[in-house]
Short mmCIF file of C-alpha atoms and ligand atoms in Angstrom, two decimals:
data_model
loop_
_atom_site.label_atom_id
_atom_site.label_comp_id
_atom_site.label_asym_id
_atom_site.label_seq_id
_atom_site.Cartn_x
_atom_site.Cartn_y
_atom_site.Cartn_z
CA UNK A 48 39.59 63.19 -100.56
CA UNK A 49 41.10 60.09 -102.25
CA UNK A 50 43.54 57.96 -100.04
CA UNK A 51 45.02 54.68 -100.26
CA UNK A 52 45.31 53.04 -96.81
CA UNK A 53 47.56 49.94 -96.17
CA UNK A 54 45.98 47.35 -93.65
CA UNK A 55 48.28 44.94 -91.87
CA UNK A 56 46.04 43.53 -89.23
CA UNK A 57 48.90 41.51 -88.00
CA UNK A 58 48.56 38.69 -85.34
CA UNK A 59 46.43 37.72 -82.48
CA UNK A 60 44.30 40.86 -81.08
CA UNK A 61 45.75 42.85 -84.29
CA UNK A 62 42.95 41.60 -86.64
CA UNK A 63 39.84 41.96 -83.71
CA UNK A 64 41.03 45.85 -82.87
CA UNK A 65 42.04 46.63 -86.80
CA UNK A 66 38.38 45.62 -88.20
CA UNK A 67 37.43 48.47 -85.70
CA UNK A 68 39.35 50.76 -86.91
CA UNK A 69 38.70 49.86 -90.63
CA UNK A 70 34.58 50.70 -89.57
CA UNK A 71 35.12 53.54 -87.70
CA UNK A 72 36.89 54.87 -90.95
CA UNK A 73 34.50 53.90 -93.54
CA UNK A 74 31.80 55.77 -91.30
CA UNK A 75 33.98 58.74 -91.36
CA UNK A 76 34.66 58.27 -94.92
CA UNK A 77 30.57 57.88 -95.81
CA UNK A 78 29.75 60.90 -93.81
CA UNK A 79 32.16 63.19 -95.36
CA UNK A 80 32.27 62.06 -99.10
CA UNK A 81 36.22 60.74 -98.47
CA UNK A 82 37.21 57.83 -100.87
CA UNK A 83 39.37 55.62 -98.12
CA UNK A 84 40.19 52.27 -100.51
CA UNK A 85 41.41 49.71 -97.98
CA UNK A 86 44.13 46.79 -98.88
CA UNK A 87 45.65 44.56 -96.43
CA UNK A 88 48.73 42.78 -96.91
CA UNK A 89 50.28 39.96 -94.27
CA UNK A 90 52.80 41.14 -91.87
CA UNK A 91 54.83 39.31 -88.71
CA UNK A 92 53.63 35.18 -87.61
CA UNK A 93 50.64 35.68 -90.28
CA UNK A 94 52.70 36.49 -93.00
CA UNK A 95 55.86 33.72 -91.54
CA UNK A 96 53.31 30.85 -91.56
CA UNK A 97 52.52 32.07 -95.23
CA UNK A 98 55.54 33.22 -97.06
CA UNK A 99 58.02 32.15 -94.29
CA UNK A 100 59.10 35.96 -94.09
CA UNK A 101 57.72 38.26 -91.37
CA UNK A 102 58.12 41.03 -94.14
CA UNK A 103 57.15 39.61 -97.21
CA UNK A 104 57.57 41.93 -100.85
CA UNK A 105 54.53 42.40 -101.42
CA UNK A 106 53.52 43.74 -98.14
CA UNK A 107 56.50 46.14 -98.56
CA UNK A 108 55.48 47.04 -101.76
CA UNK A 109 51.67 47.75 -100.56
CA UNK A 110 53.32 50.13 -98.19
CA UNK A 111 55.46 51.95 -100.68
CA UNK A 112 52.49 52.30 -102.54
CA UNK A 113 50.05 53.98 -100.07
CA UNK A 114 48.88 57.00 -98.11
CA UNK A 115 49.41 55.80 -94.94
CA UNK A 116 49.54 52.46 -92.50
CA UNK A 117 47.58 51.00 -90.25
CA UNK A 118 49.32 48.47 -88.22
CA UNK A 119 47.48 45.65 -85.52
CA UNK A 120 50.16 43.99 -83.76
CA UNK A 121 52.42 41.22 -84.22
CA UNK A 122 53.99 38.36 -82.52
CA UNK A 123 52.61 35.77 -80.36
CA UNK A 124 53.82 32.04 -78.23
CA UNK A 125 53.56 30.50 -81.62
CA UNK A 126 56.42 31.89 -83.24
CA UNK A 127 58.58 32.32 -80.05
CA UNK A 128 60.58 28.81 -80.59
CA UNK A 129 60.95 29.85 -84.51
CA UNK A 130 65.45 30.48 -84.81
CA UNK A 131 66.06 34.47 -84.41
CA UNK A 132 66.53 34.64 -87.55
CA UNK A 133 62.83 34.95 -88.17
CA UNK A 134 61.23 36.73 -85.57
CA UNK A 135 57.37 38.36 -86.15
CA UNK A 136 58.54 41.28 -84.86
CA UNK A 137 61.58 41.71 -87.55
CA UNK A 138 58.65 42.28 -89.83
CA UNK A 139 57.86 45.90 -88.17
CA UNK A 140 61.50 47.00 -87.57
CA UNK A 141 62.06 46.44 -91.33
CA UNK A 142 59.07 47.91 -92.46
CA UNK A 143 59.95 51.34 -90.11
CA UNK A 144 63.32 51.45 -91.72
CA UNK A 145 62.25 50.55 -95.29
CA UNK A 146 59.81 53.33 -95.01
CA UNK A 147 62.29 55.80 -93.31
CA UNK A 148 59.62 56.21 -90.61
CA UNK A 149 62.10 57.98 -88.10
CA UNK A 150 59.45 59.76 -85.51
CA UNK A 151 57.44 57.45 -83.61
CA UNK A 152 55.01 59.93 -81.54
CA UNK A 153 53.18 58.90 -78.54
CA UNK A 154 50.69 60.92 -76.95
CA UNK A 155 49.41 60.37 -73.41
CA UNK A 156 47.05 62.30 -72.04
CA UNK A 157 44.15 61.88 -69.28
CA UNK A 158 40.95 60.49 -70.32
CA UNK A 159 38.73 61.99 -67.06
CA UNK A 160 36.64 58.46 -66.90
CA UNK A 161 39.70 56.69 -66.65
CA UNK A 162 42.21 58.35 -63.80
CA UNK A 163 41.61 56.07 -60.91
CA UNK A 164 42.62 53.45 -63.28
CA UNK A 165 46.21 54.53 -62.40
CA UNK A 166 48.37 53.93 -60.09
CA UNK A 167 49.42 57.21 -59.52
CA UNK A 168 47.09 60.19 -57.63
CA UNK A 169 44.59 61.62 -59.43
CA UNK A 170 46.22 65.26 -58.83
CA UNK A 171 49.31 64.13 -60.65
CA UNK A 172 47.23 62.70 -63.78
CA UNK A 173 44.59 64.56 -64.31
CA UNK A 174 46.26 67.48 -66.34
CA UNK A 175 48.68 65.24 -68.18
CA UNK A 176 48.61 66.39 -71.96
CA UNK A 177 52.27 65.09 -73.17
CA UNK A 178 53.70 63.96 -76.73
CA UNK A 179 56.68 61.71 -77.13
CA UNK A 180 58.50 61.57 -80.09
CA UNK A 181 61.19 59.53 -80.56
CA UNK A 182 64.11 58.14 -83.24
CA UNK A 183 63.00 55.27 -84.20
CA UNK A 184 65.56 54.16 -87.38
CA UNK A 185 69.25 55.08 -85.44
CA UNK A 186 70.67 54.60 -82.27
CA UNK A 187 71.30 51.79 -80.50
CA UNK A 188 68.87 49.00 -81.58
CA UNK A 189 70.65 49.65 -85.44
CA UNK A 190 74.65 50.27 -84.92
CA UNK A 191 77.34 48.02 -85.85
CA UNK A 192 79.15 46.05 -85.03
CA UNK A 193 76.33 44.20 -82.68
CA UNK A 194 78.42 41.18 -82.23
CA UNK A 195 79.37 38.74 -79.31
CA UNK A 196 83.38 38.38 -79.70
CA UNK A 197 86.11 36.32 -78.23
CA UNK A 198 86.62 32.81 -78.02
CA UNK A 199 84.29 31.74 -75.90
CA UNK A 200 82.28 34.62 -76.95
CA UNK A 201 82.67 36.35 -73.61
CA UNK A 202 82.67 39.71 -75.13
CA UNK A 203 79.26 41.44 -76.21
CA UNK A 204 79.46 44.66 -78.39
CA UNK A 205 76.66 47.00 -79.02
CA UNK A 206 77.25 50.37 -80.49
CA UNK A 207 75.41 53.63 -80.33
CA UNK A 208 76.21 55.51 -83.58
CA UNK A 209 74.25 58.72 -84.45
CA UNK A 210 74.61 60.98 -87.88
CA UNK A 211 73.45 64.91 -87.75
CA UNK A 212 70.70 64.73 -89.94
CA UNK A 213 69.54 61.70 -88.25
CA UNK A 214 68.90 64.05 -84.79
CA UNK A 215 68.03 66.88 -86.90
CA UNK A 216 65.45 65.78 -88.34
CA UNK A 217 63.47 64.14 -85.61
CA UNK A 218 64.18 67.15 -83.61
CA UNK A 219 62.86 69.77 -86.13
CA UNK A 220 59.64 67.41 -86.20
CA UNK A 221 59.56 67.80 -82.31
CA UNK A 222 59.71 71.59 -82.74
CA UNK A 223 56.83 72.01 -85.66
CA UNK A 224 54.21 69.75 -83.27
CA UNK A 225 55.21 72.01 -80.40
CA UNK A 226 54.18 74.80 -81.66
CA UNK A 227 50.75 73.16 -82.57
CA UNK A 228 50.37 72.79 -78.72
CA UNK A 229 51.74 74.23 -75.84
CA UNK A 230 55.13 75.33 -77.41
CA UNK A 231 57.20 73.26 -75.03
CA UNK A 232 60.42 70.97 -76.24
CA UNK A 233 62.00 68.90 -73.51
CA UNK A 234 64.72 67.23 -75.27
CA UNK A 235 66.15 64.29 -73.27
CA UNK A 236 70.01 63.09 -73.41
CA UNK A 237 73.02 61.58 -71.33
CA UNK A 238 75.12 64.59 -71.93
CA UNK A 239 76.90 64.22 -68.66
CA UNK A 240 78.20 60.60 -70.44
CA UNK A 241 77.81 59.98 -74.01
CA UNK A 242 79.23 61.69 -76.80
CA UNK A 243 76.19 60.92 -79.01
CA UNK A 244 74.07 62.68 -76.34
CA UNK A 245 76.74 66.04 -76.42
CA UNK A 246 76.08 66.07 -80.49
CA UNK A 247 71.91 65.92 -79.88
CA UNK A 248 71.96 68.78 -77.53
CA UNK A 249 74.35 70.79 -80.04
CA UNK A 250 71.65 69.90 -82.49
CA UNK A 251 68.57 71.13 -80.67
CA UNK A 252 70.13 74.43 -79.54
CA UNK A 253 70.72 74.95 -83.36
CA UNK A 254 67.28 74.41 -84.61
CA UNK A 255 65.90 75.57 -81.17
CA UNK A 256 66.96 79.11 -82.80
CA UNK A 257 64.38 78.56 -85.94
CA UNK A 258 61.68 78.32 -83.20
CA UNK A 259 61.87 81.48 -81.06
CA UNK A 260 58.33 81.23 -79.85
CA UNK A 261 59.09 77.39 -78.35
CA UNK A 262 60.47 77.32 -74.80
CA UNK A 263 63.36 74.76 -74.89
CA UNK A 264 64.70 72.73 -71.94
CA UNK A 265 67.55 69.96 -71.56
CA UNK A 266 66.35 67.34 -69.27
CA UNK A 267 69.17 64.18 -68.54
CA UNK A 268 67.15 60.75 -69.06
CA UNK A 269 67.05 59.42 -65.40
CA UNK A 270 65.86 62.63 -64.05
CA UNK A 271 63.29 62.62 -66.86
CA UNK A 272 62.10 59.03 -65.56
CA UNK A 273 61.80 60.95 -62.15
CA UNK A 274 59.73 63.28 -63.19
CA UNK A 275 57.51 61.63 -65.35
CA UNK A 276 56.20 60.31 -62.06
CA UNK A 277 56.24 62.71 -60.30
CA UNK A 278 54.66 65.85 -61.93
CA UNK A 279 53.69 64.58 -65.46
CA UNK A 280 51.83 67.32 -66.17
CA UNK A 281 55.25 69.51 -66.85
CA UNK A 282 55.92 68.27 -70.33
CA UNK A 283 54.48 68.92 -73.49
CA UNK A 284 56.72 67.66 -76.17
CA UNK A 285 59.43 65.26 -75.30
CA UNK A 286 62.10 64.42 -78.17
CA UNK A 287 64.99 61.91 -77.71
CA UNK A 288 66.67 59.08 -79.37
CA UNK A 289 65.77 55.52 -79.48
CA UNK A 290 66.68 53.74 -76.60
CA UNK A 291 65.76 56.64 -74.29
CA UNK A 292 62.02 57.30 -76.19
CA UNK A 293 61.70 53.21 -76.18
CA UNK A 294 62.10 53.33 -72.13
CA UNK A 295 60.31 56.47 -71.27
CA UNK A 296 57.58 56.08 -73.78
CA UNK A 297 56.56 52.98 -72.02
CA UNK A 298 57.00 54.65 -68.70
CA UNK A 299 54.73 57.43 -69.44
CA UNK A 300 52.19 54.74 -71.09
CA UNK A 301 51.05 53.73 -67.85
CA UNK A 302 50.73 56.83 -66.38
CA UNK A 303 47.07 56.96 -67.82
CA UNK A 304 47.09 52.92 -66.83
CA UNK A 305 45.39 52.24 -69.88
CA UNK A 306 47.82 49.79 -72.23
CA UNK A 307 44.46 48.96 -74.69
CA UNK A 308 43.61 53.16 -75.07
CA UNK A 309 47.46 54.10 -76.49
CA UNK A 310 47.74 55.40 -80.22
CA UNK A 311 50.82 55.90 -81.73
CA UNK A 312 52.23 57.49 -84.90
CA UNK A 313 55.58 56.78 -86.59
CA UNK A 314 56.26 59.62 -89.41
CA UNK A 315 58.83 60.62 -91.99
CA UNK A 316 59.79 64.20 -93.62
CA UNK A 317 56.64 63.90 -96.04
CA UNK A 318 52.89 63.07 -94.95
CA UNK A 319 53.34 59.02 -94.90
CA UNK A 320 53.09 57.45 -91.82
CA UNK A 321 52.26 54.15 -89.70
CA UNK A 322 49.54 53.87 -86.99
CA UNK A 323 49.20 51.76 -85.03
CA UNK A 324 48.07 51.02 -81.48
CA UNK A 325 51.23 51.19 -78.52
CA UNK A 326 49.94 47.49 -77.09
CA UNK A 327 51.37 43.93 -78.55
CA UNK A 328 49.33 41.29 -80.00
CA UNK A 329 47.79 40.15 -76.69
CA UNK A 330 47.73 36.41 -77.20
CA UNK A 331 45.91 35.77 -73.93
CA UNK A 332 43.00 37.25 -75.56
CA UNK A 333 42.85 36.84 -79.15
CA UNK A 334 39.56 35.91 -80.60
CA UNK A 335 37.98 36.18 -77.44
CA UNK A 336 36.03 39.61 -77.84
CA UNK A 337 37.76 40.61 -74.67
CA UNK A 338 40.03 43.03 -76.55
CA UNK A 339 40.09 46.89 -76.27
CA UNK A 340 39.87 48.15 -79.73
CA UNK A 341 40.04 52.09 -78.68
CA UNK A 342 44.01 51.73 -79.11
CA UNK A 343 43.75 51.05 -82.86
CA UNK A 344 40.90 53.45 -83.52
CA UNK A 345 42.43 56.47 -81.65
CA UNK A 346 45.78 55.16 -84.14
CA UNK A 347 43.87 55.56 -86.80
CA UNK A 348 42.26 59.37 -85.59
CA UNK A 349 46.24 59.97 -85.13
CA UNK A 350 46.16 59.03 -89.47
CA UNK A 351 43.40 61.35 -90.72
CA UNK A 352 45.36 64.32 -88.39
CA UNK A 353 48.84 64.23 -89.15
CA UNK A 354 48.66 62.55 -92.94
CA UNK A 355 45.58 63.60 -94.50
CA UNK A 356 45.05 66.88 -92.52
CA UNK A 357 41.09 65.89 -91.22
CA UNK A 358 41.63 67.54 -88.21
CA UNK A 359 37.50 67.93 -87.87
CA UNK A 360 37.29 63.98 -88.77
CA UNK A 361 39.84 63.04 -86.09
CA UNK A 362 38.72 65.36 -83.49
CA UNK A 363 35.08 63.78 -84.47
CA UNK A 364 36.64 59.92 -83.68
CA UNK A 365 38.10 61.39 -80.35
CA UNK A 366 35.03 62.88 -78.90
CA UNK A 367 32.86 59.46 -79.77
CA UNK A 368 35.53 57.72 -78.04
CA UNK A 369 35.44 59.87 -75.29
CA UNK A 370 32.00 60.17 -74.93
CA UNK A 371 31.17 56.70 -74.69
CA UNK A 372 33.64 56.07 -71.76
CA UNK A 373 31.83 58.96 -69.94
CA UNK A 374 28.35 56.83 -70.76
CA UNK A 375 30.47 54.29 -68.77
CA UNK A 376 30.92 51.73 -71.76
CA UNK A 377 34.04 49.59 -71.48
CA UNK A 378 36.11 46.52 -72.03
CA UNK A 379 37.26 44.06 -69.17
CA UNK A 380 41.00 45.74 -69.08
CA UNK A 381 39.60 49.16 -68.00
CA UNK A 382 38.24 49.17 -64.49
CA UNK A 383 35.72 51.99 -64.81
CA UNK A 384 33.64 52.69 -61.61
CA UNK A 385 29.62 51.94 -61.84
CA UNK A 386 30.57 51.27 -65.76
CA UNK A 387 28.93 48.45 -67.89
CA UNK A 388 31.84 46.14 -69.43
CA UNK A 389 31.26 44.88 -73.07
CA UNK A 390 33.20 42.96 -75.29
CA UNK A 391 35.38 44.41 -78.70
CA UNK A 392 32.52 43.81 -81.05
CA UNK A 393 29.87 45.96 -78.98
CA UNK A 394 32.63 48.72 -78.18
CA UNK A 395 33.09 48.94 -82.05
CA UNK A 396 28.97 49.50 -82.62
CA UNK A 397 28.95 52.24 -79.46
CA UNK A 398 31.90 54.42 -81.17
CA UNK A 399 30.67 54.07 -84.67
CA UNK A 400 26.77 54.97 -82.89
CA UNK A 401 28.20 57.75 -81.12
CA UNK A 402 29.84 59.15 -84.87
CA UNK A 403 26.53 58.97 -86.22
CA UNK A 404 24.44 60.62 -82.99
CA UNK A 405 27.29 63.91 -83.46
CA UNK A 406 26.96 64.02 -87.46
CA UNK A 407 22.50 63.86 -86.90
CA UNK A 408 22.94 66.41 -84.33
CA UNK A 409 25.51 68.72 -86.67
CA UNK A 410 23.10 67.52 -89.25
CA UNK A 411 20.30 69.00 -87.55
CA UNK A 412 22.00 72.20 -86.00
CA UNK A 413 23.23 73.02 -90.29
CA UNK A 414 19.66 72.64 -91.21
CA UNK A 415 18.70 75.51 -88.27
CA UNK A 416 21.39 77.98 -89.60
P1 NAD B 692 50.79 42.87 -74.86
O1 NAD B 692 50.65 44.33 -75.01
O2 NAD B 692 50.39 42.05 -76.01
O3 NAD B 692 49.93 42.38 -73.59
C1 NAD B 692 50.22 42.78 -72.25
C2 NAD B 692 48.94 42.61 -71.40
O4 NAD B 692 48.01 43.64 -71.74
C3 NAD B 692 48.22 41.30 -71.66
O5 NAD B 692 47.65 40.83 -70.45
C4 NAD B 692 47.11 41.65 -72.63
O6 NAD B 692 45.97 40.83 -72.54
C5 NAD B 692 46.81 43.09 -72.24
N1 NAD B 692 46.40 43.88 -73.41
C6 NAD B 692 47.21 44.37 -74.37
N2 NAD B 692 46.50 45.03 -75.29
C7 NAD B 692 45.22 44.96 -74.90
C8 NAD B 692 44.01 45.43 -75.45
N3 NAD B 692 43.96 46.13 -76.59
N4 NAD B 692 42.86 45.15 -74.81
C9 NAD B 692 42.87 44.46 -73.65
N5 NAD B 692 43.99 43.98 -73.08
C10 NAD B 692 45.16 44.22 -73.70
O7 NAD B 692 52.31 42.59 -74.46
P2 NAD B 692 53.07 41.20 -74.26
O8 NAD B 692 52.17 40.21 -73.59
O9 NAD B 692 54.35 41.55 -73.65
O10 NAD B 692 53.39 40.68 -75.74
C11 NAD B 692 52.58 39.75 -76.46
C12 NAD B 692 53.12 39.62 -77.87
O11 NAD B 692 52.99 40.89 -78.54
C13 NAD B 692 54.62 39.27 -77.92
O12 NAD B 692 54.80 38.37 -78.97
C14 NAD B 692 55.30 40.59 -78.19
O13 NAD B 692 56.52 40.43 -78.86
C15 NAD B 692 54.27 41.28 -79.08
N6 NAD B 692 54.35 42.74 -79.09
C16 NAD B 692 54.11 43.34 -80.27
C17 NAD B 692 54.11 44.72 -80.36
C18 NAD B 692 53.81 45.35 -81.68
O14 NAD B 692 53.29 44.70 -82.57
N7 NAD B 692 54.08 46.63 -81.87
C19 NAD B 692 54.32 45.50 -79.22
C20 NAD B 692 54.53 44.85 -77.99
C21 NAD B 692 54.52 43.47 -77.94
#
């Protein structure tokens, strides 16, 4: 398979966690005769301090151009004091809505080596298997006017404006990944307040009726955050707009405790999409080697499943990931009992080791049949 893959490493952990990724891939792509070809463009501080815009054209254009994104992070203290006018972090929001990437998915689910890691009980985590997709290009965070008014400016206005096809679209999306798991859609509103939230319900119970086989619930947002805590291990997929998904997403994040393990996946109608790991650019510990690189890598696992369709590769990525936390390999933000803690570089080596040990082995068992 021929793909073109856009690299934006980013800024300060992005580059250590995306050179993982970037190996892990060309092992994949070497084992099973895949042409990946790789080009990286600048994106957020990096591509400020270098073209003065967070989102420069040909970065854009790179994107436009490929199979699929992978993303490191951006932001950082350095460009904090820059005018909001240019912000790192601009960079990403335009590149989602340039791309028309308007389902950002987040799965969280418990990785056995890891549950005392969280704060919560073991028996609440250790069955959680959940997806969260939510609008990413509507909402809140783009209506207008979002304005401060008045003389003295004593008047702040932010407006929630939602079209049909906007909440159709990530909600059909919700619907054909449900039935690729447990065929579950919780779909999460305000009904009991907003109008917006009255239209998204109207929406799901009309393309709830091209899904017969998916069991359907309406869950209002704060007794969703309730219950994320408190049995997890209900939902399967999760769909709701952008302000909501932005908040619970988060929530639900920590319920493995694991900010460094989190891949996410931000889609459109056809096969294009952005990966990229659910932590920011860690400035703390950039260039350190302290970083956990498993976020990106399981980002880009997310990539070769839902773009390209290598279902077997990504499954392949998953197990060596799992496989060396249950050989109790980690880096200094997981707390892993009895484990041995290494640094990003070495964590890198032990998943692309652990890709080669299960291709010898498949190697070995093909030769037998
Ligand atoms: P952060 O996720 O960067 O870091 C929070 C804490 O988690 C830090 O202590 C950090 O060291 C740790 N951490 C995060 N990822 C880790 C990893 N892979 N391995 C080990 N430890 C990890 O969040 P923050 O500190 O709030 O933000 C730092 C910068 O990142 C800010 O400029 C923020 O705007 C930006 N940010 C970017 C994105 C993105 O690019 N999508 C997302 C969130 C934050």
């Amino acid at each position: 398979m021929n793909k073109r893959i856009a690299v934006l490493p980013g800024d300060g952990i992005g580059p250590e966690v995306m050179s993982g990724a970037v190996r892990v891939l060309q092992e994949i792509s070497d084992c099973f005769h895949h042409n990946f070809i790789f080009e990286e463009g600048l994106i957020g501080g990096s591509a400020i301090d270098e073209y003065g815009n967070p989102l420069p054209e040909s970065t854009l254009n790179l994107c436009k151009e490929s199979d699929a994104i992978l993303l490191g992070a951006v932001g950082g203290p350095k460009w904090d004091s820059i005018s909001q006018s240019i912000r790192p972090e601009q960079g990403l929001l335009k590149l989602r809505k340039e791309m028309g990437l308007f389902a950002n998915l987040r799965p969280v689910s418990a990785f056995q080596p890891l549950i005392h890691a969280s704060t919560l009980k073991k028996e609440v985590v250790e069955n959680v298997d959940l997806l969260i997709v939510r609008e990413l290009t509507g909402g809140l965070y783009f209506g207008e006017p979002s304005e401060r008014r008045g003389e003295n400016k004593e008047t702040a206005i932010d407006t929630l404006v939602y079209h049909l096809h906007e909440i159709e679209r990530v909600v059909e999306k919700a619907f054909q990944l449900a039935r690729k798991r447990r065929k579950k859609v919780t779909s999460v509103d305000k009904a009991n307040v907003l109008e917006s939230s009255r239209m998204w319900r109207e929406v799901v119970n009309q393309v709830a009726k091209k899904y017969p086989d998916v069991i359907v619930e309406h869950m209002l947002v704060d007794s969703t955050a309730m219950q994320l805590i408190y049995r997890p291990e209900q939902f399967d997929v999760i769909v709701t707009e952008n302000l909501f998904g932005d908040i619970l997403s988060d929530e639900a994040s920590m319920i493995t405790g694991s900010l460094g393990m989190l891949p996410s996946a931000s889609l459109r109608s056809d096969l294009v999409g952005l990966y990229e790991p659910v932590h920011g650019s860690a400035p703390d510990i950039a260039g350190k080697n302290q970083a956990n690189p498993l976020g990106m890598i399981l980002s880009a696992a997310l990539m070769l499943k839902y773009s390209f369709g290598l279902d077997k590769e990504a499954n392949i990525i998953e197990e060596a990931v799992m496989n060396t936390l249950n050989e109790g390999y980690h880096t200094g933000d997981l707390n892993l009992e009895h484990g041995k803690q290494i640094g990003t570089s070495e964590m890198i080596n032990k998943i692309i080791d652990s890709i080669n040990e299960n291709q010898a082995i498949t190697g070995i068992l093909t030769a037998y049949i």
